[in-house]
PDB file of C-alpha atoms in Angstrom:
ATOM      1  CA  UNK A1119     -28.608  19.771  13.150  1.00 61.00           C
ATOM      2  CA  UNK A1120     -32.125  20.931  11.829  1.00 66.00           C
ATOM      3  CA  UNK A1121     -31.172  19.292   8.515  1.00 67.00           C
ATOM      4  CA  UNK A1122     -34.183  18.856   6.311  1.00 73.00           C
ATOM      5  CA  UNK A1123     -34.891  15.556   4.938  1.00 74.00           C
ATOM      6  CA  UNK A1124     -34.174  17.060   1.406  1.00 71.00           C
ATOM      7  CA  UNK A1125     -30.556  18.547   2.203  1.00 68.00           C
ATOM      8  CA  UNK A1126     -30.141  15.149   4.183  1.00 72.00           C
ATOM      9  CA  UNK A1127     -30.753  13.484   0.606  1.00 73.00           C
ATOM     10  CA  UNK A1128     -28.464  15.570  -1.165  1.00 64.00           C
ATOM     11  CA  UNK A1129     -25.640  14.903   1.319  1.00 64.00           C
ATOM     12  CA  UNK A1130     -26.044  11.141   0.949  1.00 72.00           C
ATOM     13  CA  UNK A1131     -26.104  11.154  -2.922  1.00 64.00           C
ATOM     14  CA  UNK A1132     -22.615  13.689  -2.738  1.00 58.00           C
ATOM     15  CA  UNK A1133     -21.380  10.952  -0.816  1.00 64.00           C
ATOM     16  CA  UNK A1134     -22.441   8.077  -2.779  1.00 65.00           C
ATOM     17  CA  UNK A1135     -21.451   9.614  -6.008  1.00 58.00           C
ATOM     18  CA  UNK A1136     -17.776  10.838  -4.760  1.00 54.00           C
ATOM     19  CA  UNK A1137     -17.135   7.172  -3.380  1.00 59.00           C
ATOM     20  CA  UNK A1138     -18.468   5.877  -7.038  1.00 58.00           C
ATOM     21  CA  UNK A1139     -15.915   7.910  -8.571  1.00 50.00           C
ATOM     22  CA  UNK A1140     -13.159   7.229  -6.505  1.00 49.00           C
ATOM     23  CA  UNK A1141     -14.271   3.100  -7.407  1.00 53.00           C
ATOM     24  CA  UNK A1142     -15.094   2.698  -3.565  1.00 55.00           C
ATOM     25  CA  UNK A1143     -17.979   0.824  -1.929  1.00 58.00           C
ATOM     26  CA  UNK A1144     -19.856   2.176   1.256  1.00 58.00           C
ATOM     27  CA  UNK A1145     -18.788  -1.464   2.617  1.00 59.00           C
ATOM     28  CA  UNK A1146     -15.203  -0.218   2.184  1.00 54.00           C
ATOM     29  CA  UNK A1147     -15.686   2.446   4.476  1.00 50.00           C
ATOM     30  CA  UNK A1148     -15.598   0.433   7.754  1.00 50.00           C
ATOM     31  CA  UNK A1149     -11.991  -0.475   7.198  1.00 49.00           C
ATOM     32  CA  UNK A1150     -10.874   3.451   6.930  1.00 46.00           C
ATOM     33  CA  UNK A1151     -11.391   4.804  10.565  1.00 44.00           C
ATOM     34  CA  UNK A1152     -12.320   8.397  10.619  1.00 43.00           C
ATOM     35  CA  UNK A1153     -13.886   8.498   7.160  1.00 45.00           C
ATOM     36  CA  UNK A1154     -15.211  11.582   7.234  1.00 46.00           C
ATOM     37  CA  UNK A1155     -11.644  13.223   7.761  1.00 44.00           C
ATOM     38  CA  UNK A1156     -10.786  13.302   4.062  1.00 43.00           C
ATOM     39  CA  UNK A1157     -14.012  15.318   3.081  1.00 43.00           C
ATOM     40  CA  UNK A1158     -15.785  15.247  -0.366  1.00 38.00           C
ATOM     41  CA  UNK A1159     -13.687  17.946  -1.677  1.00 38.00           C
ATOM     42  CA  UNK A1160      -9.929  17.547  -0.707  1.00 42.00           C
ATOM     43  CA  UNK A1161      -8.284  21.028   0.238  1.00 40.00           C
ATOM     44  CA  UNK A1162      -5.756  22.779  -2.559  1.00 38.00           C
ATOM     45  CA  UNK A1163      -2.493  21.171  -2.958  1.00 60.00           C
ATOM     46  CA  UNK A1164       0.281  23.053  -1.809  1.00 68.00           C
ATOM     47  CA  UNK A1165       2.222  25.155  -4.348  1.00 75.00           C
ATOM     48  CA  UNK A1166       5.679  24.191  -5.056  1.00 75.00           C
ATOM     49  CA  UNK A1167       7.059  27.257  -3.044  1.00 80.00           C
ATOM     50  CA  UNK A1168       5.443  26.582  -0.181  1.00 84.00           C
ATOM     51  CA  UNK A1169       6.734  22.513  -0.125  1.00 83.00           C
ATOM     52  CA  UNK A1170      10.124  23.757  -0.730  1.00 85.00           C
ATOM     53  CA  UNK A1171       9.954  25.960   2.463  1.00 89.00           C
ATOM     54  CA  UNK A1172       8.535  23.008   4.030  1.00 90.00           C
ATOM     55  CA  UNK A1173      11.069  20.828   3.014  1.00 90.00           C
ATOM     56  CA  UNK A1174      13.872  23.412   4.020  1.00 92.00           C
ATOM     57  CA  UNK A1175      11.847  23.595   7.279  1.00 94.00           C
ATOM     58  CA  UNK A1176      11.964  19.750   7.861  1.00 93.00           C
ATOM     59  CA  UNK A1177      15.634  19.320   6.986  1.00 94.00           C
ATOM     60  CA  UNK A1178      16.778  22.248   9.218  1.00 94.00           C
ATOM     61  CA  UNK A1179      14.606  20.619  12.212  1.00 94.00           C
ATOM     62  CA  UNK A1180      16.019  17.365  11.647  1.00 94.00           C
ATOM     63  CA  UNK A1181      19.944  18.783  11.646  1.00 94.00           C
ATOM     64  CA  UNK A1182      18.937  20.431  14.784  1.00 94.00           C
ATOM     65  CA  UNK A1183      16.531  17.980  16.641  1.00 90.00           C
ATOM     66  CA  UNK A1184      16.425  17.973  19.984  1.00 88.00           C
ATOM     67  CA  UNK A1185      18.202  21.697  20.080  1.00 90.00           C
ATOM     68  CA  UNK A1186      15.500  23.805  19.848  1.00 87.00           C
ATOM     69  CA  UNK A1187      11.948  21.931  18.355  1.00 90.00           C
ATOM     70  CA  UNK A1188       9.920  24.313  20.065  1.00 90.00           C
ATOM     71  CA  UNK A1189      11.127  27.003  17.285  1.00 93.00           C
ATOM     72  CA  UNK A1190      12.113  24.878  14.612  1.00 94.00           C
ATOM     73  CA  UNK A1191       8.959  22.779  14.737  1.00 93.00           C
ATOM     74  CA  UNK A1192       6.252  24.896  16.463  1.00 92.00           C
ATOM     75  CA  UNK A1193       3.355  22.946  15.595  1.00 88.00           C
ATOM     76  CA  UNK A1194       5.233  19.542  16.371  1.00 89.00           C
ATOM     77  CA  UNK A1195       4.345  17.854  12.857  1.00 89.00           C
ATOM     78  CA  UNK A1196       7.740  16.929  11.998  1.00 91.00           C
ATOM     79  CA  UNK A1197       8.767  15.252  15.270  1.00 90.00           C
ATOM     80  CA  UNK A1198       5.217  13.513  15.168  1.00 87.00           C
ATOM     81  CA  UNK A1199       5.525  11.996  11.502  1.00 86.00           C
ATOM     82  CA  UNK A1200       9.238  11.516  12.297  1.00 85.00           C
ATOM     83  CA  UNK A1201       8.124   8.904  15.158  1.00 81.00           C
ATOM     84  CA  UNK A1202       5.483   7.775  13.030  1.00 78.00           C
ATOM     85  CA  UNK A1203       7.685   7.133   9.848  1.00 78.00           C
ATOM     86  CA  UNK A1204      10.089   4.081  10.186  1.00 72.00           C
ATOM     87  CA  UNK A1205      13.632   5.253   9.697  1.00 74.00           C
ATOM     88  CA  UNK A1206      15.501   3.303   6.938  1.00 73.00           C
ATOM     89  CA  UNK A1207      18.837   2.153   6.964  1.00 79.00           C
ATOM     90  CA  UNK A1208      21.429   4.600   5.895  1.00 84.00           C
ATOM     91  CA  UNK A1209      18.837   7.570   5.247  1.00 83.00           C
ATOM     92  CA  UNK A1210      20.345  10.943   4.728  1.00 90.00           C
ATOM     93  CA  UNK A1211      18.797  13.999   6.498  1.00 92.00           C
ATOM     94  CA  UNK A1212      17.569  15.160   2.880  1.00 91.00           C
ATOM     95  CA  UNK A1213      16.232  12.030   2.104  1.00 88.00           C
ATOM     96  CA  UNK A1214      14.411  11.935   5.678  1.00 89.00           C
ATOM     97  CA  UNK A1215      13.388  15.447   5.398  1.00 91.00           C
ATOM     98  CA  UNK A1216      11.537  14.689   1.834  1.00 88.00           C
ATOM     99  CA  UNK A1217       9.706  11.599   3.432  1.00 84.00           C
ATOM    100  CA  UNK A1218       8.588  13.854   6.232  1.00 87.00           C
ATOM    101  CA  UNK A1219       7.722  16.649   3.887  1.00 87.00           C
ATOM    102  CA  UNK A1220       5.732  14.105   1.603  1.00 81.00           C
ATOM    103  CA  UNK A1221       3.522  12.569   4.389  1.00 81.00           C
ATOM    104  CA  UNK A1222       2.864  16.415   5.380  1.00 84.00           C
ATOM    105  CA  UNK A1223       1.726  17.348   2.324  1.00 80.00           C
ATOM    106  CA  UNK A1224      -0.222  14.222   1.647  1.00 75.00           C
ATOM    107  CA  UNK A1225      -2.051  14.661   5.296  1.00 78.00           C
ATOM    108  CA  UNK A1226      -2.631  18.201   4.627  1.00 79.00           C
ATOM    109  CA  UNK A1227      -4.343  17.654   0.936  1.00 70.00           C
ATOM    110  CA  UNK A1228      -6.922  15.198   2.759  1.00 66.00           C
ATOM    111  CA  UNK A1229      -7.849  17.758   5.360  1.00 71.00           C
ATOM    112  CA  UNK A1230      -5.777  15.096   8.163  1.00 75.00           C
ATOM    113  CA  UNK A1231      -3.873  16.483  11.080  1.00 77.00           C
ATOM    114  CA  UNK A1232      -0.727  14.893  12.010  1.00 76.00           C
ATOM    115  CA  UNK A1233      -1.591  14.973  15.844  1.00 73.00           C
ATOM    116  CA  UNK A1234      -5.020  13.214  15.140  1.00 70.00           C
ATOM    117  CA  UNK A1235      -5.269  10.026  17.502  1.00 66.00           C
ATOM    118  CA  UNK A1236      -5.915   7.821  14.287  1.00 63.00           C
ATOM    119  CA  UNK A1237      -3.262   9.519  11.647  1.00 69.00           C
ATOM    120  CA  UNK A1238      -1.042   6.203  11.795  1.00 67.00           C
ATOM    121  CA  UNK A1239      -3.930   3.979  11.325  1.00 59.00           C
ATOM    122  CA  UNK A1240      -5.232   5.844   8.579  1.00 58.00           C
ATOM    123  CA  UNK A1241      -2.012   6.134   6.894  1.00 58.00           C
ATOM    124  CA  UNK A1242      -1.507   2.495   7.634  1.00 58.00           C
ATOM    125  CA  UNK A1243      -4.875   1.529   6.121  1.00 50.00           C
ATOM    126  CA  UNK A1244      -4.871   3.550   2.890  1.00 48.00           C
ATOM    127  CA  UNK A1245      -0.969   3.452   2.369  1.00 49.00           C
ATOM    128  CA  UNK A1246       1.398   6.531   1.821  1.00 50.00           C
ATOM    129  CA  UNK A1247       0.783   7.819  -1.278  1.00 39.00           C
ATOM    130  CA  UNK A1248       4.530   7.907  -2.868  1.00 41.00           C
ATOM    131  CA  UNK A1249       6.526  10.821  -2.396  1.00 45.00           C
ATOM    132  CA  UNK A1250       6.401  13.011  -5.404  1.00 49.00           C
ATOM    133  CA  UNK A1251       9.421  11.863  -7.808  1.00 49.00           C
ATOM    134  CA  UNK A1252      10.306  15.496  -8.885  1.00 63.00           C
ATOM    135  CA  UNK A1253      11.894  17.447  -5.621  1.00 66.00           C
ATOM    136  CA  UNK A1254      10.269  21.091  -4.645  1.00 69.00           C
ATOM    137  CA  UNK A1255      13.258  22.569  -7.005  1.00 75.00           C
ATOM    138  CA  UNK A1256      12.471  20.263 -10.143  1.00 79.00           C
ATOM    139  CA  UNK A1257       8.778  21.088  -9.446  1.00 81.00           C
ATOM    140  CA  UNK A1258       9.264  24.900  -9.152  1.00 85.00           C
ATOM    141  CA  UNK A1259      11.085  24.744 -12.235  1.00 89.00           C
ATOM    142  CA  UNK A1260       8.217  22.974 -14.012  1.00 90.00           C
ATOM    143  CA  UNK A1261       5.756  25.516 -12.949  1.00 90.00           C
ATOM    144  CA  UNK A1262       8.342  28.091 -14.349  1.00 93.00           C
ATOM    145  CA  UNK A1263       8.281  25.987 -17.670  1.00 95.00           C
ATOM    146  CA  UNK A1264       4.207  25.874 -17.595  1.00 95.00           C
ATOM    147  CA  UNK A1265       4.031  29.371 -17.119  1.00 95.00           C
ATOM    148  CA  UNK A1266       6.197  30.141 -19.919  1.00 96.00           C
ATOM    149  CA  UNK A1267       4.444  28.162 -22.049  1.00 96.00           C
ATOM    150  CA  UNK A1268       1.300  29.361 -21.302  1.00 95.00           C
ATOM    151  CA  UNK A1269       2.497  32.580 -21.775  1.00 95.00           C
ATOM    152  CA  UNK A1270       3.407  32.287 -25.283  1.00 95.00           C
ATOM    153  CA  UNK A1271       0.991  29.490 -26.237  1.00 93.00           C
ATOM    154  CA  UNK A1272       1.220  28.329 -29.874  1.00 91.00           C
ATOM    155  CA  UNK A1273       4.210  30.524 -30.937  1.00 92.00           C
ATOM    156  CA  UNK A1274       7.273  27.950 -30.351  1.00 90.00           C
ATOM    157  CA  UNK A1275       5.678  24.985 -28.900  1.00 92.00           C
ATOM    158  CA  UNK A1276       8.082  22.576 -29.665  1.00 92.00           C
ATOM    159  CA  UNK A1277      10.870  24.367 -27.418  1.00 94.00           C
ATOM    160  CA  UNK A1278       8.991  25.228 -25.108  1.00 95.00           C
ATOM    161  CA  UNK A1279       6.970  22.071 -24.550  1.00 94.00           C
ATOM    162  CA  UNK A1280       8.935  19.190 -26.163  1.00 93.00           C
ATOM    163  CA  UNK A1281       7.551  16.305 -24.248  1.00 90.00           C
ATOM    164  CA  UNK A1282       3.917  17.831 -25.267  1.00 92.00           C
ATOM    165  CA  UNK A1283       2.925  17.226 -21.527  1.00 92.00           C
ATOM    166  CA  UNK A1284       1.633  20.921 -21.190  1.00 93.00           C
ATOM    167  CA  UNK A1285      -0.311  20.969 -24.287  1.00 92.00           C
ATOM    168  CA  UNK A1286      -2.142  17.526 -23.425  1.00 90.00           C
ATOM    169  CA  UNK A1287      -2.981  18.707 -19.874  1.00 90.00           C
ATOM    170  CA  UNK A1288      -4.165  21.958 -21.075  1.00 89.00           C
ATOM    171  CA  UNK A1289      -6.623  20.336 -23.444  1.00 86.00           C
ATOM    172  CA  UNK A1290      -7.734  17.880 -20.639  1.00 83.00           C
ATOM    173  CA  UNK A1291      -8.272  20.202 -17.668  1.00 84.00           C
ATOM    174  CA  UNK A1292     -11.034  22.482 -18.113  1.00 80.00           C
ATOM    175  CA  UNK A1293     -10.242  26.042 -17.697  1.00 81.00           C
ATOM    176  CA  UNK A1294     -12.000  28.002 -15.072  1.00 81.00           C
ATOM    177  CA  UNK A1295     -13.509  31.227 -15.944  1.00 86.00           C
ATOM    178  CA  UNK A1296     -11.284  34.204 -14.940  1.00 89.00           C
ATOM    179  CA  UNK A1297      -8.133  31.644 -14.073  1.00 88.00           C
ATOM    180  CA  UNK A1298      -5.045  33.623 -14.423  1.00 93.00           C
ATOM    181  CA  UNK A1299      -2.366  32.176 -16.630  1.00 94.00           C
ATOM    182  CA  UNK A1300      -0.355  31.569 -12.954  1.00 92.00           C
ATOM    183  CA  UNK A1301      -3.413  29.613 -11.717  1.00 90.00           C
ATOM    184  CA  UNK A1302      -3.336  27.508 -15.033  1.00 91.00           C
ATOM    185  CA  UNK A1303       0.218  26.892 -14.806  1.00 92.00           C
ATOM    186  CA  UNK A1304       0.006  25.550 -10.874  1.00 88.00           C
ATOM    187  CA  UNK A1305      -2.915  23.137 -12.185  1.00 86.00           C
ATOM    188  CA  UNK A1306      -1.107  21.778 -15.166  1.00 88.00           C
ATOM    189  CA  UNK A1307       1.922  21.266 -13.046  1.00 88.00           C
ATOM    190  CA  UNK A1308      -0.021  19.949 -10.195  1.00 83.00           C
ATOM    191  CA  UNK A1309      -1.558  16.910 -12.719  1.00 82.00           C
ATOM    192  CA  UNK A1310       1.979  16.591 -14.138  1.00 84.00           C
ATOM    193  CA  UNK A1311       3.346  15.998 -10.497  1.00 79.00           C
ATOM    194  CA  UNK A1312       0.838  13.151  -9.743  1.00 75.00           C
ATOM    195  CA  UNK A1313       0.882  11.751 -12.912  1.00 78.00           C
ATOM    196  CA  UNK A1314       4.644  11.396 -12.884  1.00 76.00           C
ATOM    197  CA  UNK A1315       4.522   9.998  -9.078  1.00 66.00           C
ATOM    198  CA  UNK A1316       2.100   7.262  -9.968  1.00 63.00           C
ATOM    199  CA  UNK A1317       3.901   6.553 -13.370  1.00 66.00           C
ATOM    200  CA  UNK A1318       1.201   7.358 -15.715  1.00 74.00           C
ATOM    201  CA  UNK A1319       2.039   9.601 -18.974  1.00 77.00           C
ATOM    202  CA  UNK A1320       0.134  12.425 -19.870  1.00 78.00           C
ATOM    203  CA  UNK A1321      -0.184  10.753 -23.231  1.00 76.00           C
ATOM    204  CA  UNK A1322      -1.166   7.122 -22.067  1.00 74.00           C
ATOM    205  CA  UNK A1323      -4.963   6.189 -23.761  1.00 71.00           C
ATOM    206  CA  UNK A1324      -6.571   6.150 -20.505  1.00 70.00           C
ATOM    207  CA  UNK A1325      -5.024   9.327 -18.734  1.00 75.00           C
ATOM    208  CA  UNK A1326      -7.956  11.084 -18.674  1.00 73.00           C
ATOM    209  CA  UNK A1327     -10.347   8.196 -17.105  1.00 68.00           C
ATOM    210  CA  UNK A1328      -7.495   7.920 -14.506  1.00 65.00           C
ATOM    211  CA  UNK A1329      -7.977  11.291 -13.829  1.00 67.00           C
ATOM    212  CA  UNK A1330     -11.323  11.493 -13.965  1.00 64.00           C
ATOM    213  CA  UNK A1331     -11.835   8.681 -11.825  1.00 58.00           C
ATOM    214  CA  UNK A1332      -9.800  10.263  -9.303  1.00 56.00           C
ATOM    215  CA  UNK A1333     -11.455  13.717  -9.077  1.00 56.00           C
ATOM    216  CA  UNK A1334      -9.169  15.558 -10.800  1.00 55.00           C
ATOM    217  CA  UNK A1335     -11.476  15.924 -13.940  1.00 49.00           C
ATOM    218  CA  UNK A1336     -14.957  17.385 -12.909  1.00 44.00           C
ATOM    219  CA  UNK A1337     -16.810  14.342 -14.429  1.00 39.00           C
ATOM    220  CA  UNK A1338     -19.160  12.427 -12.574  1.00 41.00           C
ATOM    221  CA  UNK A1339     -19.377   8.674 -13.380  1.00 40.00           C
ATOM    222  CA  UNK A1340     -22.875   9.145 -12.658  1.00 51.00           C
ATOM    223  CA  UNK A1341     -24.931  11.244 -15.250  1.00 51.00           C
ATOM    224  CA  UNK A1342     -26.766  13.745 -14.039  1.00 53.00           C
ATOM    225  CA  UNK A1343     -30.346  11.697 -14.658  1.00 59.00           C
ATOM    226  CA  UNK A1344     -28.937   8.924 -12.511  1.00 63.00           C
ATOM    227  CA  UNK A1345     -27.667  11.419  -9.786  1.00 61.00           C
ATOM    228  CA  UNK A1346     -31.143  13.116  -9.703  1.00 66.00           C
ATOM    229  CA  UNK A1347     -32.628   9.022  -9.519  1.00 75.00           C
ATOM    230  CA  UNK A1348     -30.166   8.572  -6.565  1.00 73.00           C
ATOM    231  CA  UNK A1349     -31.531  11.779  -4.788  1.00 73.00           C
ATOM    232  CA  UNK A1350     -35.133  10.442  -5.660  1.00 78.00           C
ATOM    233  CA  UNK A1351     -34.249   7.447  -3.808  1.00 79.00           C
ATOM    234  CA  UNK A1352     -32.217   8.902  -0.967  1.00 81.00           C
ATOM    235  CA  UNK A1353     -35.264  10.996  -0.212  1.00 80.00           C
ATOM    236  CA  UNK A1354     -37.852   8.176  -0.504  1.00 82.00           C
ATOM    237  CA  UNK A1355     -35.367   6.460   1.842  1.00 85.00           C
ATOM    238  CA  UNK A1356     -34.777   9.022   4.445  1.00 83.00           C
ATOM    239  CA  UNK A1357     -38.746   9.738   4.738  1.00 83.00           C
ATOM    240  CA  UNK A1358     -39.797   5.842   5.334  1.00 82.00           C
ATOM    241  CA  UNK A1359     -36.627   4.827   7.131  1.00 80.00           C
ATOM    242  CA  UNK A1360     -37.322   1.854   9.013  1.00 75.00           C
ATOM    243  CA  UNK A1361     -40.741   1.351   7.487  1.00 78.00           C
ATOM    244  CA  UNK A1362     -39.317  -0.703   4.502  1.00 75.00           C
ATOM    245  CA  UNK A1363     -35.263  -0.840   4.619  1.00 70.00           C
TER     246      UNK A1363
END
């Protein structure tokens, strides 16, 4: 409301640039309901500690399902996802908890609520992202190892980073001004977890390109000059909307 043509044009260009960076065409959006729920900048990932707690809570609820749901699942998210996700034959409570926690983490990272009316449709259309190959416990250990390497960088890299993955990602991910060692470790571990979940190695030749296309590296496919031209074109269209579309 009250948005100027310039601001509206900037919104359109930002959305267009985000779509291009994800390899998506505007025409594809009609196949994805409630696209606006995804947002152009997803919220930060939950930490390994938070995910470990979520997993523990989900498992506790599963083991006591129906006994005290109001206390063990106060938000109703576990019940909602449990009803939504198909049960696999012979699935253990632990595996079921991991599946629910993985789905919940994906939804949260994309700004979608489990109880939204179209959540099941969104998950079906987009496809559930695979649950992390690493367990929350393993991720906590990876985070600890990354932090230990950062604090001793250059002193004994061969022992503290035997695979070289920390060094590779540290060189690839831009350092933020004032970033603490803890935050840097979380960023490296988060990127590493995503790569492993999708079967990509940190030292693959095209890893940086993949991360860039997914928005994990802040490099727009469009150059600043191209984006400036997009902005000019969008503003020109807004000012003449309907005259010569």
